[in-house]
Short mmCIF file of C-alpha atoms in Angstrom, two decimals:
data_model
loop_
_atom_site.label_atom_id
_atom_site.label_comp_id
_atom_site.label_asym_id
_atom_site.label_seq_id
_atom_site.Cartn_x
_atom_site.Cartn_y
_atom_site.Cartn_z
CA MET Y 138 -11.96 -227.91 -238.53
CA ASN Y 139 -13.69 -228.29 -241.79
CA LEU Y 140 -17.54 -228.78 -241.70
CA ASP Y 141 -18.21 -229.46 -245.27
CA LYS Y 142 -15.88 -231.45 -247.52
CA THR Y 143 -17.06 -229.79 -250.73
CA ARG Y 144 -16.81 -226.20 -249.33
CA PRO Y 145 -13.27 -225.75 -247.71
CA ARG Y 146 -14.32 -222.28 -246.49
CA ASN Y 147 -17.05 -223.77 -244.12
CA VAL Y 148 -14.91 -223.90 -241.05
CA LEU Y 149 -15.41 -224.25 -237.34
CA ALA Y 150 -12.34 -222.88 -235.44
CA PHE Y 151 -11.29 -223.16 -231.72
CA TRP Y 152 -8.79 -221.25 -229.83
CA THR Y 153 -7.91 -221.54 -226.21
CA TYR Y 154 -5.17 -220.48 -223.93
CA GLY Y 155 -4.33 -220.29 -220.30
CA TRP Y 156 -1.72 -217.79 -218.85
CA PHE Y 157 -0.80 -218.05 -215.23
CA VAL Y 158 1.55 -216.45 -212.80
CA ASN Y 159 2.72 -219.75 -211.26
CA SER Y 160 4.99 -218.45 -208.79
CA GLY Y 161 6.08 -215.33 -207.22
CA THR Y 162 4.50 -211.82 -207.70
CA SER Y 163 4.08 -210.12 -210.85
CA PRO Y 164 3.53 -206.35 -211.02
CA TYR Y 165 0.01 -205.14 -211.95
CA LEU Y 166 0.84 -204.08 -215.41
CA ALA Y 167 2.59 -207.29 -216.17
CA LEU Y 168 -0.13 -209.57 -215.05
CA PRO Y 169 -1.89 -211.81 -217.60
CA ALA Y 170 -4.64 -209.75 -219.20
CA ILE Y 171 -7.02 -210.19 -222.05
CA GLY Y 172 -5.75 -208.87 -225.35
CA TRP Y 173 -2.12 -209.31 -224.71
CA ASP Y 174 -1.66 -212.14 -227.06
CA MET Y 175 0.46 -211.75 -230.07
CA PHE Y 176 -1.94 -210.16 -232.38
CA ALA Y 177 -4.09 -208.54 -229.58
CA ARG Y 178 -7.12 -210.35 -230.75
CA SER Y 179 -8.30 -212.22 -227.74
CA GLY Y 180 -11.53 -211.26 -225.79
CA ARG Y 181 -13.04 -209.29 -228.52
CA PRO Y 182 -15.10 -206.97 -227.87
CA TYR Y 183 -13.48 -206.10 -224.50
CA THR Y 184 -10.84 -203.36 -224.38
CA GLN Y 185 -7.23 -204.72 -224.05
CA GLY Y 186 -6.47 -205.26 -220.41
CA ARG Y 187 -10.10 -205.29 -219.26
CA ILE Y 188 -9.78 -208.73 -217.72
CA ARG Y 189 -6.62 -209.04 -215.70
CA GLY Y 190 -5.47 -211.38 -212.94
CA GLU Y 191 -2.90 -213.79 -211.74
CA ASP Y 192 -4.51 -216.72 -213.61
CA LEU Y 193 -6.30 -216.29 -216.94
CA VAL Y 194 -8.17 -218.76 -219.05
CA PHE Y 195 -9.57 -217.88 -222.46
CA ALA Y 196 -11.63 -219.86 -225.08
CA GLU Y 197 -12.92 -218.69 -228.25
CA THR Y 198 -14.94 -220.56 -231.10
CA GLU Y 199 -15.61 -219.06 -234.46
CA TRP Y 200 -17.63 -220.30 -237.27
CA ARG Y 201 -16.54 -219.05 -240.81
CA PHE Y 202 -18.84 -219.75 -243.47
CA PRO Y 203 -19.66 -218.95 -247.16
CA LEU Y 204 -22.71 -216.82 -248.06
CA GLN Y 205 -22.96 -217.56 -251.66
CA LYS Y 206 -24.03 -220.93 -253.01
CA SER Y 207 -21.00 -221.71 -255.03
CA LYS Y 208 -18.77 -218.77 -255.08
CA ASP Y 209 -16.53 -217.68 -252.29
CA LYS Y 210 -16.47 -213.83 -252.48
CA TRP Y 211 -18.63 -213.23 -249.62
CA GLY Y 212 -18.56 -214.95 -246.34
CA GLY Y 213 -19.78 -214.56 -242.85
CA VAL Y 214 -18.30 -215.12 -239.30
CA LEU Y 215 -19.90 -215.64 -235.92
CA PHE Y 216 -17.86 -216.12 -232.75
CA LEU Y 217 -18.35 -216.77 -229.17
CA SER Y 218 -15.52 -215.89 -226.66
CA LEU Y 219 -15.16 -216.76 -223.05
CA PRO Y 220 -12.40 -215.08 -221.10
CA SER Y 221 -12.09 -215.78 -217.43
CA GLN Y 222 -9.92 -214.79 -214.67
CA ALA Y 223 -9.56 -216.75 -211.50
CA GLN Y 224 -7.46 -217.36 -208.48
CA PHE Y 225 -5.90 -220.81 -207.92
CA ALA Y 226 -3.84 -222.24 -204.98
CA LYS Y 227 -0.29 -222.10 -206.30
CA PRO Y 228 0.54 -225.38 -207.85
CA LYS Y 229 3.43 -227.69 -207.05
CA TYR Y 230 5.84 -229.06 -209.66
CA TRP Y 231 7.39 -232.40 -209.81
CA PHE Y 232 10.10 -233.00 -212.14
CA THR Y 233 11.19 -236.61 -212.90
CA TYR Y 234 13.73 -238.38 -214.98
CA ASN Y 235 12.64 -241.98 -215.67
CA HIS Y 236 15.19 -244.40 -217.20
CA THR Y 237 14.69 -247.91 -218.24
CA GLY Y 238 17.41 -250.13 -219.69
CA ARG Y 239 16.69 -253.45 -221.31
CA PHE Y 240 19.61 -255.80 -221.11
CA ASP Y 241 18.03 -259.04 -221.52
CA ASP Y 242 14.81 -260.40 -223.14
CA ARG Y 243 13.61 -261.18 -219.54
CA TRP Y 244 15.44 -258.65 -217.60
CA SER Y 245 15.66 -254.78 -217.29
CA PHE Y 246 16.50 -252.19 -214.88
CA GLY Y 247 14.94 -248.98 -213.88
CA PHE Y 248 15.78 -245.89 -212.07
CA ASP Y 249 14.32 -242.51 -211.56
CA ILE Y 250 15.16 -239.27 -210.06
CA ASN Y 251 12.54 -236.98 -208.71
CA TYR Y 252 12.63 -233.28 -207.58
CA ARG Y 253 9.56 -231.49 -206.24
CA THR Y 254 9.09 -227.82 -205.66
CA THR Y 255 6.37 -225.62 -204.40
CA GLY Y 256 7.56 -222.63 -206.49
CA LEU Y 257 9.84 -222.19 -209.23
CA ILE Y 258 10.70 -218.42 -208.83
CA PRO Y 259 11.75 -218.19 -205.97
CA LEU Y 260 12.78 -221.82 -206.12
CA ASN Y 261 11.38 -223.62 -203.17
CA SER Y 262 12.32 -227.21 -203.02
CA SER Y 263 10.25 -229.66 -201.16
CA LEU Y 264 11.55 -233.09 -201.95
CA THR Y 265 14.29 -234.99 -203.73
CA ALA Y 266 14.16 -238.71 -204.37
CA GLY Y 267 15.79 -241.52 -206.18
CA ARG Y 268 14.59 -244.92 -206.89
CA VAL Y 269 16.15 -248.09 -208.52
CA GLY Y 270 14.68 -251.29 -209.46
CA LEU Y 271 15.30 -254.61 -211.32
CA ASN Y 272 12.53 -255.79 -213.53
CA TYR Y 273 11.57 -259.32 -214.61
CA HIS Y 274 9.48 -259.62 -217.73
CA THR Y 275 7.42 -262.91 -217.68
CA LYS Y 276 6.21 -264.70 -220.86
CA THR Y 277 2.68 -263.97 -220.02
CA GLY Y 278 3.16 -260.17 -220.06
CA PHE Y 279 3.74 -259.39 -216.41
CA ARG Y 280 6.63 -257.31 -215.21
CA ILE Y 281 7.84 -257.92 -211.66
CA THR Y 282 9.98 -255.27 -210.07
CA GLY Y 283 11.81 -255.22 -206.82
CA GLY Y 284 13.67 -252.30 -205.60
CA TYR Y 285 14.75 -249.49 -203.24
CA ALA Y 286 14.06 -245.82 -202.97
CA TRP Y 287 15.45 -242.85 -200.98
CA PHE Y 288 13.25 -239.86 -200.27
CA GLY Y 289 14.51 -236.67 -198.81
CA THR Y 290 12.01 -234.18 -197.61
CA PHE Y 291 13.38 -230.70 -197.24
CA ALA Y 292 12.62 -229.13 -193.83
CA SER Y 293 13.87 -225.61 -194.00
CA GLU Y 294 12.46 -224.66 -190.50
CA ALA Y 295 14.86 -227.07 -188.81
CA ASP Y 296 18.70 -227.26 -188.63
CA GLN Y 297 18.49 -230.57 -190.01
CA ILE Y 298 17.86 -229.92 -193.66
CA TRP Y 299 16.79 -233.46 -194.76
CA LEU Y 300 14.16 -235.81 -193.40
CA HIS Y 301 15.24 -239.22 -194.66
CA GLU Y 302 13.14 -242.10 -195.88
CA ASP Y 303 14.34 -245.46 -196.97
CA ARG Y 304 11.90 -247.41 -198.89
CA ALA Y 305 11.81 -251.04 -200.24
CA TYR Y 306 9.24 -251.96 -202.77
CA GLN Y 307 7.86 -254.84 -204.90
CA GLN Y 308 5.60 -254.27 -207.87
CA VAL Y 309 3.66 -256.22 -210.44
CA GLN Y 310 2.77 -254.50 -213.63
CA TYR Y 311 0.53 -255.75 -216.34
CA ASN Y 312 -0.16 -254.10 -219.81
CA HIS Y 313 -2.86 -254.74 -222.29
CA LYS Y 314 -4.42 -252.97 -225.30
CA LYS Y 315 -7.96 -252.06 -226.22
CA GLY Y 316 -7.99 -251.07 -229.75
CA ASN Y 317 -5.19 -248.56 -229.99
CA ILE Y 318 -5.52 -247.49 -226.19
CA ASN Y 319 -2.83 -248.85 -223.92
CA VAL Y 320 -4.01 -249.88 -220.42
CA VAL Y 321 -1.46 -250.29 -217.65
CA HIS Y 322 -2.05 -251.61 -214.19
CA HIS Y 323 0.39 -251.91 -211.38
CA LEU Y 324 0.22 -252.87 -207.67
CA ARG Y 325 2.96 -251.78 -205.49
CA ILE Y 326 3.87 -252.67 -201.81
CA GLU Y 327 6.07 -250.27 -200.05
CA GLN Y 328 7.98 -250.76 -196.81
CA ARG Y 329 8.90 -247.37 -195.52
CA TRP Y 330 11.35 -246.29 -192.70
CA ARG Y 331 10.55 -242.74 -192.29
CA GLN Y 332 12.36 -240.18 -190.13
CA GLN Y 333 9.91 -237.72 -188.41
CA PHE Y 334 10.13 -235.00 -186.04
CA THR Y 335 8.87 -235.98 -182.54
CA ASN Y 336 8.13 -232.63 -181.07
CA GLU Y 337 7.27 -229.06 -182.13
CA ASP Y 338 10.72 -227.69 -181.69
CA LEU Y 339 11.62 -229.85 -184.62
CA ASP Y 340 14.93 -230.93 -183.03
CA GLU Y 341 14.44 -234.65 -182.33
CA THR Y 342 13.62 -237.23 -184.81
CA ILE Y 343 12.56 -240.95 -184.79
CA SER Y 344 12.25 -243.41 -187.46
CA THR Y 345 8.99 -245.15 -187.90
CA PHE Y 346 8.16 -248.18 -189.99
CA THR Y 347 4.87 -248.41 -192.19
CA ASN Y 348 3.65 -250.44 -195.10
CA ARG Y 349 1.82 -248.79 -197.94
CA TYR Y 350 -0.10 -250.45 -200.93
CA ARG Y 351 -0.73 -248.55 -204.07
CA TYR Y 352 -2.73 -249.36 -207.26
CA LEU Y 353 -2.35 -247.53 -210.59
CA ILE Y 354 -4.44 -247.62 -213.73
CA GLN Y 355 -3.26 -245.86 -216.71
CA PHE Y 356 -4.71 -245.24 -220.10
CA ASP Y 357 -3.00 -243.77 -223.13
CA GLY Y 358 -4.04 -243.22 -226.59
CA PRO Y 359 -3.08 -241.53 -229.81
CA ILE Y 360 -4.06 -237.96 -230.49
CA THR Y 361 -2.40 -237.83 -233.98
CA ASN Y 362 -1.45 -240.77 -236.00
CA TYR Y 363 1.81 -240.15 -237.33
CA PRO Y 364 4.47 -242.64 -238.77
CA ASP Y 365 7.28 -243.60 -236.63
CA ASN Y 366 9.60 -240.78 -238.02
CA LYS Y 367 7.50 -238.00 -236.82
CA THR Y 368 6.72 -236.57 -233.39
CA GLY Y 369 3.84 -238.65 -231.75
CA PHE Y 370 1.40 -237.07 -229.46
CA ARG Y 371 -0.67 -239.29 -226.98
CA TRP Y 372 -2.97 -238.41 -224.29
CA GLN Y 373 -2.51 -239.86 -220.91
CA LEU Y 374 -4.99 -240.50 -218.11
CA ALA Y 375 -4.28 -242.21 -214.80
CA ASN Y 376 -5.46 -242.83 -211.33
CA GLU Y 377 -3.51 -244.21 -208.31
CA PHE Y 378 -4.91 -245.02 -205.17
CA PHE Y 379 -2.89 -245.50 -201.86
CA ILE Y 380 -3.63 -247.26 -198.56
CA HIS Y 381 -1.45 -247.08 -195.50
CA ASN Y 382 -1.64 -249.97 -192.94
CA LYS Y 383 -0.34 -248.66 -189.44
CA GLU Y 384 -2.70 -246.92 -187.00
CA GLU Y 385 -0.32 -244.21 -185.94
CA VAL Y 386 -0.29 -243.00 -189.68
CA GLY Y 387 -3.97 -241.87 -189.38
CA TYR Y 388 -7.36 -242.79 -188.33
CA MET Y 389 -8.12 -243.94 -191.90
CA LEU Y 390 -6.61 -246.55 -194.05
CA PHE Y 391 -6.77 -244.09 -197.04
CA ASP Y 392 -3.63 -242.21 -197.68
CA GLN Y 393 -4.07 -240.50 -200.97
CA ASN Y 394 -5.54 -240.67 -204.36
CA ARG Y 395 -3.82 -239.16 -207.54
CA THR Y 396 -5.51 -238.33 -210.61
CA LEU Y 397 -3.57 -237.29 -213.68
CA ALA Y 398 -4.30 -236.14 -217.19
CA GLY Y 399 -1.85 -234.72 -219.75
CA VAL Y 400 0.00 -235.30 -222.91
CA LEU Y 401 2.93 -237.41 -223.84
CA ILE Y 402 5.20 -236.16 -226.52
CA SER Y 403 7.48 -238.48 -228.33
CA PRO Y 404 9.94 -237.07 -230.88
CA PRO Y 405 11.75 -239.81 -232.96
CA GLY Y 406 14.31 -241.38 -230.64
CA LYS Y 407 14.55 -242.80 -227.28
CA MET Y 408 13.21 -240.01 -225.28
CA SER Y 409 9.69 -238.82 -224.54
CA VAL Y 410 8.23 -236.18 -222.28
CA ALA Y 411 5.06 -236.29 -220.38
CA VAL Y 412 3.37 -233.04 -219.24
CA LEU Y 413 0.63 -233.83 -216.70
CA TYR Y 414 -1.62 -232.09 -214.36
CA GLN Y 415 -2.08 -233.92 -211.23
CA LEU Y 416 -4.78 -233.66 -208.47
CA ILE Y 417 -3.88 -235.13 -205.16
CA VAL Y 418 -6.51 -235.83 -202.44
CA GLN Y 419 -4.37 -236.42 -199.35
CA GLN Y 420 -5.25 -237.47 -195.86
CA GLN Y 421 -3.12 -235.53 -193.34
CA PRO Y 422 -2.75 -238.03 -190.51
CA PHE Y 423 -2.30 -235.71 -187.46
CA LEU Y 424 -4.50 -232.97 -188.56
CA ARG Y 425 -7.31 -235.26 -189.48
CA GLU Y 426 -7.97 -233.36 -192.56
CA THR Y 427 -8.15 -234.03 -196.25
CA PHE Y 428 -6.16 -231.77 -198.49
CA LEU Y 429 -6.41 -231.00 -202.16
CA ILE Y 430 -3.11 -230.38 -203.88
CA ASN Y 431 -2.63 -229.24 -207.52
CA SER Y 432 0.55 -230.03 -209.25
CA PHE Y 433 2.12 -230.15 -212.62
CA ARG Y 434 4.30 -233.11 -213.36
CA ILE Y 435 6.94 -232.96 -216.12
CA THR Y 436 8.61 -236.36 -216.69
CA LEU Y 437 11.42 -237.19 -219.20
CA PHE Y 438 11.43 -240.76 -220.12
CA GLN Y 439 14.39 -242.55 -221.56
CA THR Y 440 14.34 -246.09 -222.58
CA LEU Y 441 17.62 -247.85 -223.97
CA ASP Y 442 18.00 -251.26 -225.24
CA PHE Y 443 21.55 -252.94 -224.38
CA ARG Y 444 20.84 -256.30 -225.68
CA LYS Y 445 23.45 -257.35 -227.97
CA LYS Y 446 22.24 -260.89 -229.13
CA LYS Y 447 19.09 -261.07 -231.29
CA LYS Y 448 16.14 -259.56 -229.73
CA ASN Y 449 13.14 -261.84 -229.46
CA ILE Y 450 10.95 -259.30 -227.61
CA MET Y 451 10.53 -255.94 -229.44
CA GLU Y 452 7.38 -254.70 -227.52
CA LYS Y 453 7.88 -251.05 -226.79
CA GLU Y 454 8.03 -249.98 -223.17
CA ILE Y 455 4.99 -247.85 -222.25
CA PRO Y 456 6.05 -244.83 -220.20
CA VAL Y 457 4.31 -245.11 -216.94
CA ILE Y 458 3.86 -242.40 -214.49
CA ASP Y 459 5.69 -242.93 -211.19
CA MET F 203 14.71 -224.07 -234.10
CA ARG F 204 12.88 -226.79 -235.91
CA HIS F 205 13.11 -230.30 -234.44
CA LYS F 206 14.27 -232.45 -237.39
CA LYS F 207 11.63 -232.29 -240.07
CA THR F 208 8.60 -232.04 -237.84
CA ASN F 209 6.22 -229.41 -237.04
CA LEU F 210 7.79 -228.89 -233.69
CA PHE F 211 9.81 -225.72 -233.00
CA TYR F 212 11.50 -224.47 -229.88
CA GLY F 213 13.61 -221.72 -228.74
CA THR F 214 14.50 -219.34 -225.98
CA GLY F 215 13.93 -215.62 -225.42
CA TYR F 216 14.59 -212.59 -223.50
CA HIS F 217 11.75 -210.32 -222.17
CA LEU F 218 12.16 -206.98 -220.79
CA ASP F 219 9.34 -204.69 -219.58
CA ILE F 220 10.08 -201.43 -217.90
CA PHE F 221 7.07 -199.40 -216.60
CA TRP F 222 8.06 -195.98 -215.34
CA ASN F 223 6.26 -192.83 -214.50
CA ILE F 224 3.00 -194.52 -214.00
CA ASP F 225 0.24 -191.76 -213.70
CA ASP F 226 -2.91 -193.41 -212.31
CA ARG F 227 -5.48 -190.65 -213.23
CA GLN F 228 -8.34 -192.31 -211.58
CA LEU F 229 -6.49 -192.65 -208.21
CA ASP F 230 -7.29 -190.02 -205.63
CA LEU F 231 -5.90 -190.72 -202.21
CA ASP F 232 -6.79 -187.29 -200.79
CA ALA F 233 -10.32 -187.58 -201.39
CA SER F 234 -12.78 -188.80 -198.62
CA PRO F 235 -13.20 -191.68 -198.88
CA PRO F 236 -10.10 -192.11 -200.97
CA ARG F 237 -10.67 -193.23 -204.55
CA ILE F 238 -8.55 -196.35 -204.95
CA THR F 239 -7.77 -198.11 -208.22
CA HIS F 240 -7.19 -201.76 -209.06
CA HIS F 241 -3.61 -200.95 -209.87
CA TYR F 242 -3.09 -199.09 -206.46
CA ARG F 243 -4.77 -201.81 -204.49
CA TYR F 244 -2.91 -204.71 -206.11
CA GLN F 245 0.49 -203.03 -205.95
CA ASP F 246 -0.19 -202.08 -202.25
CA LEU F 247 -1.33 -205.61 -201.29
CA LYS F 248 1.87 -207.02 -202.76
CA GLY F 249 4.08 -204.37 -201.56
CA ILE F 250 5.37 -203.14 -204.75
CA ASN F 251 6.16 -199.58 -206.00
CA THR F 252 3.09 -198.00 -207.58
CA GLU F 253 5.00 -195.67 -209.94
CA LYS F 254 7.63 -197.82 -211.48
CA TYR F 255 8.73 -201.37 -211.87
CA SER F 256 10.28 -203.69 -214.22
CA GLN F 257 10.20 -207.18 -215.47
CA SER F 258 13.12 -208.89 -216.96
CA GLY F 259 13.56 -212.57 -217.68
CA LEU F 260 14.19 -215.49 -219.82
CA SER F 261 11.76 -217.80 -221.64
CA ALA F 262 11.66 -221.20 -222.84
CA ASN F 263 9.21 -221.86 -225.76
CA ALA F 264 7.80 -224.68 -227.72
CA THR F 265 5.44 -224.63 -230.65
CA PHE F 266 3.67 -227.38 -232.66
CA ASP F 267 2.20 -225.89 -235.76
CA SER F 268 0.65 -228.08 -238.66
CA ARG F 269 -1.78 -225.38 -240.03
CA ASP F 270 -1.83 -225.14 -243.84
CA ASN F 271 -2.01 -221.32 -243.78
CA VAL F 272 -1.15 -218.94 -240.88
CA VAL F 273 -3.55 -216.21 -241.63
CA ASN F 274 -6.57 -218.20 -242.66
CA PRO F 275 -6.10 -221.93 -241.92
CA TYR F 276 -8.54 -224.56 -243.16
CA GLU F 277 -6.73 -227.44 -241.36
CA GLY F 278 -4.21 -228.22 -238.84
CA HIS F 279 -3.37 -227.59 -235.19
CA LEU F 280 -1.34 -225.09 -233.29
CA ALA F 281 -0.08 -225.71 -229.77
CA ALA F 282 2.15 -223.38 -228.05
CA PHE F 283 3.95 -223.37 -224.61
CA SER F 284 5.92 -220.69 -223.11
CA PHE F 285 7.56 -220.61 -219.79
CA ARG F 286 8.87 -217.10 -218.65
CA ALA F 287 10.97 -216.76 -215.53
CA PHE F 288 11.58 -213.22 -214.02
CA PRO F 289 14.10 -213.50 -211.23
CA GLU F 290 15.22 -210.51 -209.31
CA PHE F 291 18.85 -211.04 -210.26
CA LEU F 292 18.11 -210.36 -213.88
CA GLY F 293 16.53 -206.87 -212.88
CA SER F 294 12.85 -207.71 -212.19
CA THR F 295 11.29 -205.74 -209.26
CA THR F 296 9.83 -209.07 -207.89
CA ASN F 297 10.48 -212.74 -208.48
CA ALA F 298 7.79 -214.19 -210.69
CA SER F 299 7.27 -216.83 -213.31
CA GLN F 300 4.57 -217.13 -215.88
CA LEU F 301 3.17 -219.94 -218.02
CA TRP F 302 1.51 -219.61 -221.41
CA MET F 303 -0.25 -222.51 -222.92
CA GLU F 304 -2.24 -222.39 -226.18
CA TYR F 305 -4.18 -224.47 -228.55
CA ARG F 306 -5.90 -223.64 -231.69
CA THR F 307 -7.59 -225.98 -234.41
#
């Protein structure tokens, strides 16, 4: 980052990286350690490998400046470096493919496929889900959706591998712009028929019915301003709040809250990828405890346009985290 | 591989690290009390061999680089992402995966 337009050599530079063992066990000498970057420069003046652990975060900032009034022969440098090693609860991973197809000015369909895991190597699936919906776009900018979803929770302890859930949902979504920031609100009602174990031996199940309400607000704005034919980068921030209405679900109405932050990468074309960190605060109904869950979400968005006739509405579909 | 004519690059890789004949000179298990090193303690805790092990796996990598000069940049950004998976069936001593995320400006 240049500090002085007339002196290009007056530069403030930042460097940061994170290196994590995100599943499984790495042997000691293969653990993330300071100084094992490509040019072995991180963590000056520590010896290489002085700081080592399963999760490593490093940040360095450096000021390079000229020492002479107008010449560039001599310069100086000051740097500050902060390596840190920490232990985190192993995160979960959510992978999603999200598809929207516009076949009419007023109508579109959407579906998504979800796969959730608690570890990548060894792979430890926890949930698979699919969702389909039909969207109606109103003239006033609302999008009304009705749809169905199936969720399968992986229960490896039991003979029965899947716990099924059927879900119907209705949703209203509204987008607006503030400067170059997109704001999306959506409110969703879900009718859930969930299969649950009734005893500790995990051999009998019942199906229970509950309603859930969720509200999402999402912001996204540009990081880089590139023309349409270049890869676009946008930041994304969202919060979603859930309430559950049945008493047997828990002693509180609060079900969970999800906070997300990350980057949306859109190469030229119909696809874009969102890489987000998600913090879930979840109420565990029977244990009467609140849990914090770290997760990473990688979502592939694809938006297709099947309209054959002239298109009256050309607004771009905003990728919304689901 | 370069994505179209952008600053985005991606590719895959293979990583192999074999550590053998590890001679931990600080370690003295016969002393009283025994002198334990970080290496020994970690390996023992995780139940891995303390003298030899290996890591073998594949990686998926992506880099976005818009710097004007690689050695002494005046402007631009670098963002790098690398996911490395070291499964046992490829010859790793233990199953593991590592993630590297980096940003410079």
